[in-house]
CSV table of C-alpha atoms in Angstrom, one decimal:
chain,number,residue,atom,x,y,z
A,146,UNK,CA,-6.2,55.4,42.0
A,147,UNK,CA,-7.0,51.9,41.2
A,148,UNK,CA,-3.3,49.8,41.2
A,149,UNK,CA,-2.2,49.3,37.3
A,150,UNK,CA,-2.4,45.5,35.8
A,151,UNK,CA,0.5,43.5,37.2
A,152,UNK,CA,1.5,46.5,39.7
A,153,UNK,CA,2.1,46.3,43.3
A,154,UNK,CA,-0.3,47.5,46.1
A,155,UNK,CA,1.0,50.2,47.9
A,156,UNK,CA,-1.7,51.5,50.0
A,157,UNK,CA,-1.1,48.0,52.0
A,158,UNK,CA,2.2,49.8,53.2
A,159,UNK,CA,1.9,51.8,56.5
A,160,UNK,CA,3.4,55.1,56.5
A,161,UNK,CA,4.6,56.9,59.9
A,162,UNK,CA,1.8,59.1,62.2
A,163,UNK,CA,1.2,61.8,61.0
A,164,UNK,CA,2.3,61.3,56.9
A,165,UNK,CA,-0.9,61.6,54.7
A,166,UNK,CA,-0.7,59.9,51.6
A,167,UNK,CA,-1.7,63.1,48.9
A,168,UNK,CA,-2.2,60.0,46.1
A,169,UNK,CA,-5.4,59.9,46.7
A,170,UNK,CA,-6.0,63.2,45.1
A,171,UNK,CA,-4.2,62.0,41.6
A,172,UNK,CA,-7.4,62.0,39.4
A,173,UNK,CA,-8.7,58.6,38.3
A,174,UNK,CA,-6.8,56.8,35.6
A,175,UNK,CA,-8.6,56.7,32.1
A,176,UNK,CA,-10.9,53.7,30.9
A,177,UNK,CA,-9.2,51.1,28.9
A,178,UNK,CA,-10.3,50.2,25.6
A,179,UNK,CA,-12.1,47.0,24.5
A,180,UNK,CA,-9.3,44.1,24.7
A,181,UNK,CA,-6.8,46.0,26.6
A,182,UNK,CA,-6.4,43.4,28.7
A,183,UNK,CA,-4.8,41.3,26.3
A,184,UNK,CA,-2.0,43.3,26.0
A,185,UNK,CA,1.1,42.3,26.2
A,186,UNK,CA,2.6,41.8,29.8
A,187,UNK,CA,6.6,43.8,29.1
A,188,UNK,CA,9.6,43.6,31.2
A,189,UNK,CA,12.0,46.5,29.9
A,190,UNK,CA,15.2,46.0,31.2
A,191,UNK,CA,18.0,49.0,31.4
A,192,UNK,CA,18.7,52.5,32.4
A,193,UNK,CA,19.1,56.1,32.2
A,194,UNK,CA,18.2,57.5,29.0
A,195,UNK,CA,17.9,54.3,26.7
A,196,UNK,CA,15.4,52.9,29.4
A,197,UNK,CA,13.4,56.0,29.3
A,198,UNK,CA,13.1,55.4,25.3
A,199,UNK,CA,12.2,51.8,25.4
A,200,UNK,CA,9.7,52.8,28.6
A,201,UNK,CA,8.1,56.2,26.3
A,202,UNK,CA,7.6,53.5,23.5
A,203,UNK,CA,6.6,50.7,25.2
A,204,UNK,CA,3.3,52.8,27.3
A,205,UNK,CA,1.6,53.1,24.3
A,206,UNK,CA,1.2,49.4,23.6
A,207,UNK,CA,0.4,48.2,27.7
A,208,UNK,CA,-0.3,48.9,30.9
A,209,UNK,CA,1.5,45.6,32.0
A,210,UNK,CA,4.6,47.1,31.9
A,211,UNK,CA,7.4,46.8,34.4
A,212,UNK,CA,11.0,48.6,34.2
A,213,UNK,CA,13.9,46.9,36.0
A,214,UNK,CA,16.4,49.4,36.4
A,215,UNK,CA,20.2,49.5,37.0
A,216,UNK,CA,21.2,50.8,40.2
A,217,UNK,CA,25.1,51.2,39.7
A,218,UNK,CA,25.2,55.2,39.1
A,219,UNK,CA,27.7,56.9,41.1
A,220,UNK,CA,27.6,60.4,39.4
A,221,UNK,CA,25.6,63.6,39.6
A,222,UNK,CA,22.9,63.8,42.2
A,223,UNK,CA,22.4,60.3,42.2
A,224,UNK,CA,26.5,59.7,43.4
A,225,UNK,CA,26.1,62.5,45.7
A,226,UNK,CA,22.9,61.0,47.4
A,227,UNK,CA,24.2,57.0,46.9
A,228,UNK,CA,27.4,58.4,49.0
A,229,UNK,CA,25.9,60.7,51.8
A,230,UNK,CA,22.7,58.5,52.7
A,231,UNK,CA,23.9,54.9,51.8
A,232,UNK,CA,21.4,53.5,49.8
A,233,UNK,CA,20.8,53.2,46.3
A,234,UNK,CA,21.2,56.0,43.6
A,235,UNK,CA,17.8,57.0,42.5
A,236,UNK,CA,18.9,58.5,39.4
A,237,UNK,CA,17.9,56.3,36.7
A,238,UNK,CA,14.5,54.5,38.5
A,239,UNK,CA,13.3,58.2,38.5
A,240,UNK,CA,14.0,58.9,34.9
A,241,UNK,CA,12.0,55.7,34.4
A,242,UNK,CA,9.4,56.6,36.3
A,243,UNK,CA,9.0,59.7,34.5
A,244,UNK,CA,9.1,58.0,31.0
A,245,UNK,CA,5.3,56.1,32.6
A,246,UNK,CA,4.2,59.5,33.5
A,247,UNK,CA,0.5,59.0,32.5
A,248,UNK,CA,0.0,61.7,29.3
A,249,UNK,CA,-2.4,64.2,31.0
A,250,UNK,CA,-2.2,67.2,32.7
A,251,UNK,CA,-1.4,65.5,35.9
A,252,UNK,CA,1.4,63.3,34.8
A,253,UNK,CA,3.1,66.0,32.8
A,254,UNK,CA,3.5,67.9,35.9
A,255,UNK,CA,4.8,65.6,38.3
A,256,UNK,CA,7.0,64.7,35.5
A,257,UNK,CA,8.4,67.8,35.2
A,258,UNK,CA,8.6,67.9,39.1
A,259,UNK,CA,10.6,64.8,39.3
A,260,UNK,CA,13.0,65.8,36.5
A,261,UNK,CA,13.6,69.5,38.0
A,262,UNK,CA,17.0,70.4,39.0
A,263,UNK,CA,18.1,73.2,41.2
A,264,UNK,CA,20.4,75.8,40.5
A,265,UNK,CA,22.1,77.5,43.6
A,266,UNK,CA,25.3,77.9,44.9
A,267,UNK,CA,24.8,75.7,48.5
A,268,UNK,CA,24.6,72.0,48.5
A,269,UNK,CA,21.2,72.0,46.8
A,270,UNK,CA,23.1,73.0,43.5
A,271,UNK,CA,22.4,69.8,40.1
A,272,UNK,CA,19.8,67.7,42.5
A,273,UNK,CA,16.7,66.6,41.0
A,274,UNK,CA,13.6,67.0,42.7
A,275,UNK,CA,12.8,63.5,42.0
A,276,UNK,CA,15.8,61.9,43.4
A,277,UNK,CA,14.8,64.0,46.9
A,278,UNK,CA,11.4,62.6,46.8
A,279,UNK,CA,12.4,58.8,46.1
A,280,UNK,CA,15.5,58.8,48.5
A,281,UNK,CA,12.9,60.6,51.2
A,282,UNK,CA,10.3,57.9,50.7
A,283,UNK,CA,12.7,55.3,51.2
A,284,UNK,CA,13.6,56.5,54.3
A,285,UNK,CA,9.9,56.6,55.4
A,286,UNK,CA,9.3,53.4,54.4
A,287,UNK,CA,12.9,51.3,54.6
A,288,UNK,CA,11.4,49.6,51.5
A,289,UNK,CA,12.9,50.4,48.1
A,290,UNK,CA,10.5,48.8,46.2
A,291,UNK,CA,7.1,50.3,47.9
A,292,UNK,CA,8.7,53.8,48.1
A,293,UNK,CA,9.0,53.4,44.1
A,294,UNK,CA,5.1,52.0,44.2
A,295,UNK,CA,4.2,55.2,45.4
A,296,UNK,CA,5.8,57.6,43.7
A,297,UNK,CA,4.3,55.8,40.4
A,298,UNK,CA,0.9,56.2,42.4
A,299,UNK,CA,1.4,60.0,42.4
A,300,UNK,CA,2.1,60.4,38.6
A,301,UNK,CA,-0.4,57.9,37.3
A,302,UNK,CA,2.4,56.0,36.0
A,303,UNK,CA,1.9,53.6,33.2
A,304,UNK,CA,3.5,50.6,34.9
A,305,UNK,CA,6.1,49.6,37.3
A,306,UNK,CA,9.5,50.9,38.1
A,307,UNK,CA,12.0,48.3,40.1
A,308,UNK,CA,15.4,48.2,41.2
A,309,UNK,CA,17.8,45.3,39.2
A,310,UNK,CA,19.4,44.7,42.8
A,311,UNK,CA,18.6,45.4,46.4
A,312,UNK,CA,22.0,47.1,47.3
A,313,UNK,CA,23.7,49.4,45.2
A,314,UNK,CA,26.9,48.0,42.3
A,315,UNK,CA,29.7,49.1,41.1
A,316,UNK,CA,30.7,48.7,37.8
A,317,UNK,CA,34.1,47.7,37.3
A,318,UNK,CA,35.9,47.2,33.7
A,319,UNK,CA,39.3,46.4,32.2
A,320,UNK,CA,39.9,48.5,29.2
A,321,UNK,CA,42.5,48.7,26.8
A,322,UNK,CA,44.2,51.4,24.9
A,323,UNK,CA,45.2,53.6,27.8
A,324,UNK,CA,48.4,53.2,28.6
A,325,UNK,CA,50.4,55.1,25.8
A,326,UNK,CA,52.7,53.4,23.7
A,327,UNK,CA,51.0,49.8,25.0
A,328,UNK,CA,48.0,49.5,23.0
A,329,UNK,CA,47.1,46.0,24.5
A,330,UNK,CA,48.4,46.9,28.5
A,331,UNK,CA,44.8,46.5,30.3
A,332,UNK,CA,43.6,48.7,32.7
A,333,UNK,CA,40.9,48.2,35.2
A,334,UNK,CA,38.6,50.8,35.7
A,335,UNK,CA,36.2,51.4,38.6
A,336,UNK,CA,32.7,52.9,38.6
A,337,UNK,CA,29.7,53.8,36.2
A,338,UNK,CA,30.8,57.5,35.5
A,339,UNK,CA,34.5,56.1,34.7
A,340,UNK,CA,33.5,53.5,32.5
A,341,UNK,CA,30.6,55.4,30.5
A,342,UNK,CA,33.9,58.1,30.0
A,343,UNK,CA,36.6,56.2,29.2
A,344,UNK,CA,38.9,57.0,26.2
A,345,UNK,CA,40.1,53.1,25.9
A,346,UNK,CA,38.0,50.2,24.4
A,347,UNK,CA,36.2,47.9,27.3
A,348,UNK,CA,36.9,45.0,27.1
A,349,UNK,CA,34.5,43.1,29.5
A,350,UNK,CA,32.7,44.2,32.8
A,351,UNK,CA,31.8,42.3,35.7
A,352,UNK,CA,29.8,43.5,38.7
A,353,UNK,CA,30.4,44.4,42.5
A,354,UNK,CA,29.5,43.0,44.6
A,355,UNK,CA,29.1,39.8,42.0
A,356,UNK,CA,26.0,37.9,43.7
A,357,UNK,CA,23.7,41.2,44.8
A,358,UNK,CA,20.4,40.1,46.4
A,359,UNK,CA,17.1,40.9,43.8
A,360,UNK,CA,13.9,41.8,44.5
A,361,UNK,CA,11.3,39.4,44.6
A,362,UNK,CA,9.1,41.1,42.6
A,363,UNK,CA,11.9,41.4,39.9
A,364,UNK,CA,12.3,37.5,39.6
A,365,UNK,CA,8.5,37.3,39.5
A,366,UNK,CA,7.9,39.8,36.8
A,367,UNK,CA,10.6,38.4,34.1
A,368,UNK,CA,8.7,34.8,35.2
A,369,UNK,CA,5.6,35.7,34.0
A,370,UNK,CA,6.5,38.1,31.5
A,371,UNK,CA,5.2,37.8,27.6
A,372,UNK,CA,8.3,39.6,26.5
A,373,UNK,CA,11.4,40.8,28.0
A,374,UNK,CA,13.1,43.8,26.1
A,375,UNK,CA,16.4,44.7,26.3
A,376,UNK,CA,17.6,48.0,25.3
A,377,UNK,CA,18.5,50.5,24.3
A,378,UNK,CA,21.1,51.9,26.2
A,379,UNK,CA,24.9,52.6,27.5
A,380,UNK,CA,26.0,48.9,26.3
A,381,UNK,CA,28.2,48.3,29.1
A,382,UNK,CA,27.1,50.0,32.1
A,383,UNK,CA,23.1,50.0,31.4
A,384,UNK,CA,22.0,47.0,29.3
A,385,UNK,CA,25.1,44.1,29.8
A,386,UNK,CA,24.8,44.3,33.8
A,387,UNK,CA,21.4,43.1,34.0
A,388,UNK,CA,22.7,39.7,32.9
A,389,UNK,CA,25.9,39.7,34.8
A,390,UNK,CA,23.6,39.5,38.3
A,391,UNK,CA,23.1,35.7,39.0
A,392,UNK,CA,19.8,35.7,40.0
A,393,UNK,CA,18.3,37.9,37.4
A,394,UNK,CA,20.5,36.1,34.6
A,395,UNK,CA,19.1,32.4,35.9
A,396,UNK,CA,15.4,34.3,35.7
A,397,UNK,CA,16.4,35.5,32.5
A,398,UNK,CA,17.7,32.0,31.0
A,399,UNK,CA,13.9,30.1,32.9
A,400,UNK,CA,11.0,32.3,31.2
A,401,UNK,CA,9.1,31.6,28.6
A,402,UNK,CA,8.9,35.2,27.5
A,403,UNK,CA,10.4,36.0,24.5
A,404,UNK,CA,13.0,38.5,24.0
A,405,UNK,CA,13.4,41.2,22.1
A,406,UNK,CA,17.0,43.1,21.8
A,407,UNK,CA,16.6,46.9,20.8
A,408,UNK,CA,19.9,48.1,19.7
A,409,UNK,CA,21.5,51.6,19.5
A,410,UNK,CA,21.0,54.2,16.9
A,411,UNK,CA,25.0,55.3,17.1
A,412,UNK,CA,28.0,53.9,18.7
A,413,UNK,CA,28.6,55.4,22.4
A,414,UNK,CA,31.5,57.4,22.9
A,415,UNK,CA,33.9,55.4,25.2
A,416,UNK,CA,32.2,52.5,25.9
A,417,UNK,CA,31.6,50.9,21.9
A,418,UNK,CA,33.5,53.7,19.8
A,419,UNK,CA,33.7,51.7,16.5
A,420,UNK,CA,31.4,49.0,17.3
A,421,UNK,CA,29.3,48.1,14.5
A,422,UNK,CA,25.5,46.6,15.1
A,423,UNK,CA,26.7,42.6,15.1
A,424,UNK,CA,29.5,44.1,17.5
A,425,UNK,CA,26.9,44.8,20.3
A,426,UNK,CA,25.6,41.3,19.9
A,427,UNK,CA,28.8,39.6,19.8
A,428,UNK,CA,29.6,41.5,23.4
A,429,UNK,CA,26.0,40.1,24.8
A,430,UNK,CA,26.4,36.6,23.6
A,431,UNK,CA,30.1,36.9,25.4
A,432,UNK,CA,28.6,38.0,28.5
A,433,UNK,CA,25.2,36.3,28.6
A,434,UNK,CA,26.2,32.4,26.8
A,435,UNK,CA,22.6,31.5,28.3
A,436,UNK,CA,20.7,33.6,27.1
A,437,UNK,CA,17.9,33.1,24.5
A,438,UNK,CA,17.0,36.1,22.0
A,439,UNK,CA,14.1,35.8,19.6
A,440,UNK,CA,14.0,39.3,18.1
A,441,UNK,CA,16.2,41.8,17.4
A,442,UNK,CA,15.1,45.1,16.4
A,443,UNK,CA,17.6,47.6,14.8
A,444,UNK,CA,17.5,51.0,12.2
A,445,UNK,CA,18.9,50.7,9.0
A,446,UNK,CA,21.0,54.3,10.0
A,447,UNK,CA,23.0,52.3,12.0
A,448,UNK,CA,23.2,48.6,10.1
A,449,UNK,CA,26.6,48.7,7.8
A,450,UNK,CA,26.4,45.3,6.9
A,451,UNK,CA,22.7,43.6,7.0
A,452,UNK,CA,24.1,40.2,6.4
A,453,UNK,CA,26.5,40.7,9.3
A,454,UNK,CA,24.3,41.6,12.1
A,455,UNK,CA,21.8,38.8,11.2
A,456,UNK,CA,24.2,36.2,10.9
A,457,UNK,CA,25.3,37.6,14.5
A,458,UNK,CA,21.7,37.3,15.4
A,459,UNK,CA,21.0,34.0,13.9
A,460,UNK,CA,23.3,32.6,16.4
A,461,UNK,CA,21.6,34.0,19.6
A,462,UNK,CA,18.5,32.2,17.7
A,463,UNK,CA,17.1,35.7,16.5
A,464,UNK,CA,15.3,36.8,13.5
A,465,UNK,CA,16.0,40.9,12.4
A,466,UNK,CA,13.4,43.6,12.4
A,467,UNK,CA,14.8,46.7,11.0
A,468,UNK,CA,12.8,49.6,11.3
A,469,UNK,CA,13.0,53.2,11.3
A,470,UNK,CA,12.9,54.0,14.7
A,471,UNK,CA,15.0,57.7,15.0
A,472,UNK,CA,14.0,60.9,15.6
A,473,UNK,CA,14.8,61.8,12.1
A,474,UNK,CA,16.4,65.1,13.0
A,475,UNK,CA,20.5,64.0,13.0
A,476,UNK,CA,20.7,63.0,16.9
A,477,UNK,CA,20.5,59.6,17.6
A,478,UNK,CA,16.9,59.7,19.6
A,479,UNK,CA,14.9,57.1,19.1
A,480,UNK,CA,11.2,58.6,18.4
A,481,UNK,CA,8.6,57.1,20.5
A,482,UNK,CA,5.8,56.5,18.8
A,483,UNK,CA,8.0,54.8,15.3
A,484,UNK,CA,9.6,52.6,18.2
A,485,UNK,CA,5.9,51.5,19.6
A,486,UNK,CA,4.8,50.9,16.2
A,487,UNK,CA,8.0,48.7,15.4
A,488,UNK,CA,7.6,46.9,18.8
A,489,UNK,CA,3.6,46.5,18.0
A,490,UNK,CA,4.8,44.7,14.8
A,491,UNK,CA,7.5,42.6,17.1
A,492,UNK,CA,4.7,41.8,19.1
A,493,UNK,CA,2.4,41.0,16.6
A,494,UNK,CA,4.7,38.8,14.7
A,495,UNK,CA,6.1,36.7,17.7
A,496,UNK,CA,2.4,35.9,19.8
């Protein structure tokens, strides 16, 4: 399979005697149409399930498409495996990866590979398939980033999947409200799983450790970027920690990409209970002063006051696209073909 547009080149990477490379037999990625290569060039920037929506939207529009994921999960398989083998948690760059699956026959089975999780009663119990294969690859390779360049080989994946930082974080927060009886006693709490659980209000979150090295190819990719987007996603522990790592932040605050700002359909349990849509933006001004934001893109479901949220915007320098973007069947999914066609017209609009 040919590399995708703006993807890395995995086959230069040498894999131990006696390891044969089965991409070869992925079958050949379909023709692109007449001006595809004037699509956009996208940096998505996230994790876990708000990543995969941007990412399921976003494959529609380009094939320049990279996914800068957060590597501070310390729960499920991904915990288990971050804790036994050292490295980072896989988690959330395999759900990613499966969001590029390419939409054949091919790429809806490995996806379905990756995302399988075993039942038993031994060790094996809750792991994804996925999380095995990337965690196995980077022990072939001892190179997080080339290990994820071929596992997007073998699904045909519609861009590239990259770690936000070369060693795993923790997230750690101070949050109020959970000392009874002291309403504004703070409390620091430690970890991804805590803070995504927490029954107080977060307050702020910082990063350890505070200065994690990034890949190159991360720093490179927002550089040359035509847009950024961030979100959606777990506020706190997904979408704010991205700008909280110097080096990404000071890439962030340099391009010339535009930025686009896709906020939630509902306020997360936990982390923003009771924030409204101008809430979200107050916390990311807060924790990213630097940062530049042409677009943001919100549904009216969860805007209760319009002039609020783009008065919020206007002073990140951002104009408002609201846009029905849900599922439409009560949860708060984000469909991904309404949120292409909103992020088409974002596109459109800011070129």
């Amino acid at each position: 399979m040919s590399p995708l547009p703006g993807a890395g080149h995995p086959s230069s990477t040498s894999f131990p005697t006696g390891l044969v490379p089965t991409v070869a037999a992925a079958p050949a990625a379909a023709a692109h149409p007449a001006g595809a290569s004037r699509a956009p060039s996208v940096v998505a920037l996230g994790g876990g399930h708000g990543l995969a929506a941007s990412l399921s939207a976003l494959r529609h529009l380009t094939d320049r498409l990279t996914a800068v994921v957060t590597v501070a999960d310390d729960g499920g398989s991904s915990g288990r495996l971050r804790r036994e083998l050292g490295g980072l948690p896989p988690g959330d760059l395999r759900m990613a990866l499966s969001a590029l699956c390419d939409d054949s026959e091919w790429g809806r089975t490995w996806r379905d590979v990756l995302q399988h999780r075993f039942t038993s009663e031994g060790s094996l119990h809750q792991h994804a398939t996925g999380n095995l294969l990337i965690a196995t690859l980077w022990e072939l390779l001892g190179d997080e980033v080339a290990g994820l360049d071929w596992v997007g080989r073998l699904l045909g994946a519609r861009g590239r999947v990259l770690p936000m930082a070369a060693v795993p974080l923790d997230i750690v927060a101070d949050v109020l409200g959970l000392v009874p009886g002291a309403p504004g006693q703070v409390t620091e709490v430690r970890g991804q799983v805590a803070v995504a659980s927490t029954t107080g209000r977060v307050a702020t979150v910082r990063l350890l450790p505070p200065d994690p090295p990034v890949p190159p190819e991360v720093v490179e990719a927002v550089a040359t970027a035509d847009w950024v987007v961030l979100g959606p996603g777990s506020w706190f522990t997904s979408v704010l920690p991205h700008l909280m790592v110097p080096a990404l932040a000071h890439a962030l605050t340099r391009t010339a990409a535009r930025t686009c700002v896709t906020l939630n359909l509902a306020a997360q349990p936990g982390e923003t209970d009771g924030f409204s849509a101008e809430a979200h933006l107050e916390v990311l001004a807060a924790h990213a002063p630097g940062l530049r934001v042409d677009t943001v893109l919100a549904d009216p479901v969860a805007v209760t006051d319009e002039s609020a949220l783009r008065a919020s915007a206007a002073a990140l320098g951002a104009d408002v696209v609201l846009r029905t973007v849900s599922a439409g069947d009560g949860t708060p999914r984000h469909d991904a073909l309404r949120l292409a066609a909103a992020y088409r017209d974002v596109f459109a609009a800011g070129t």
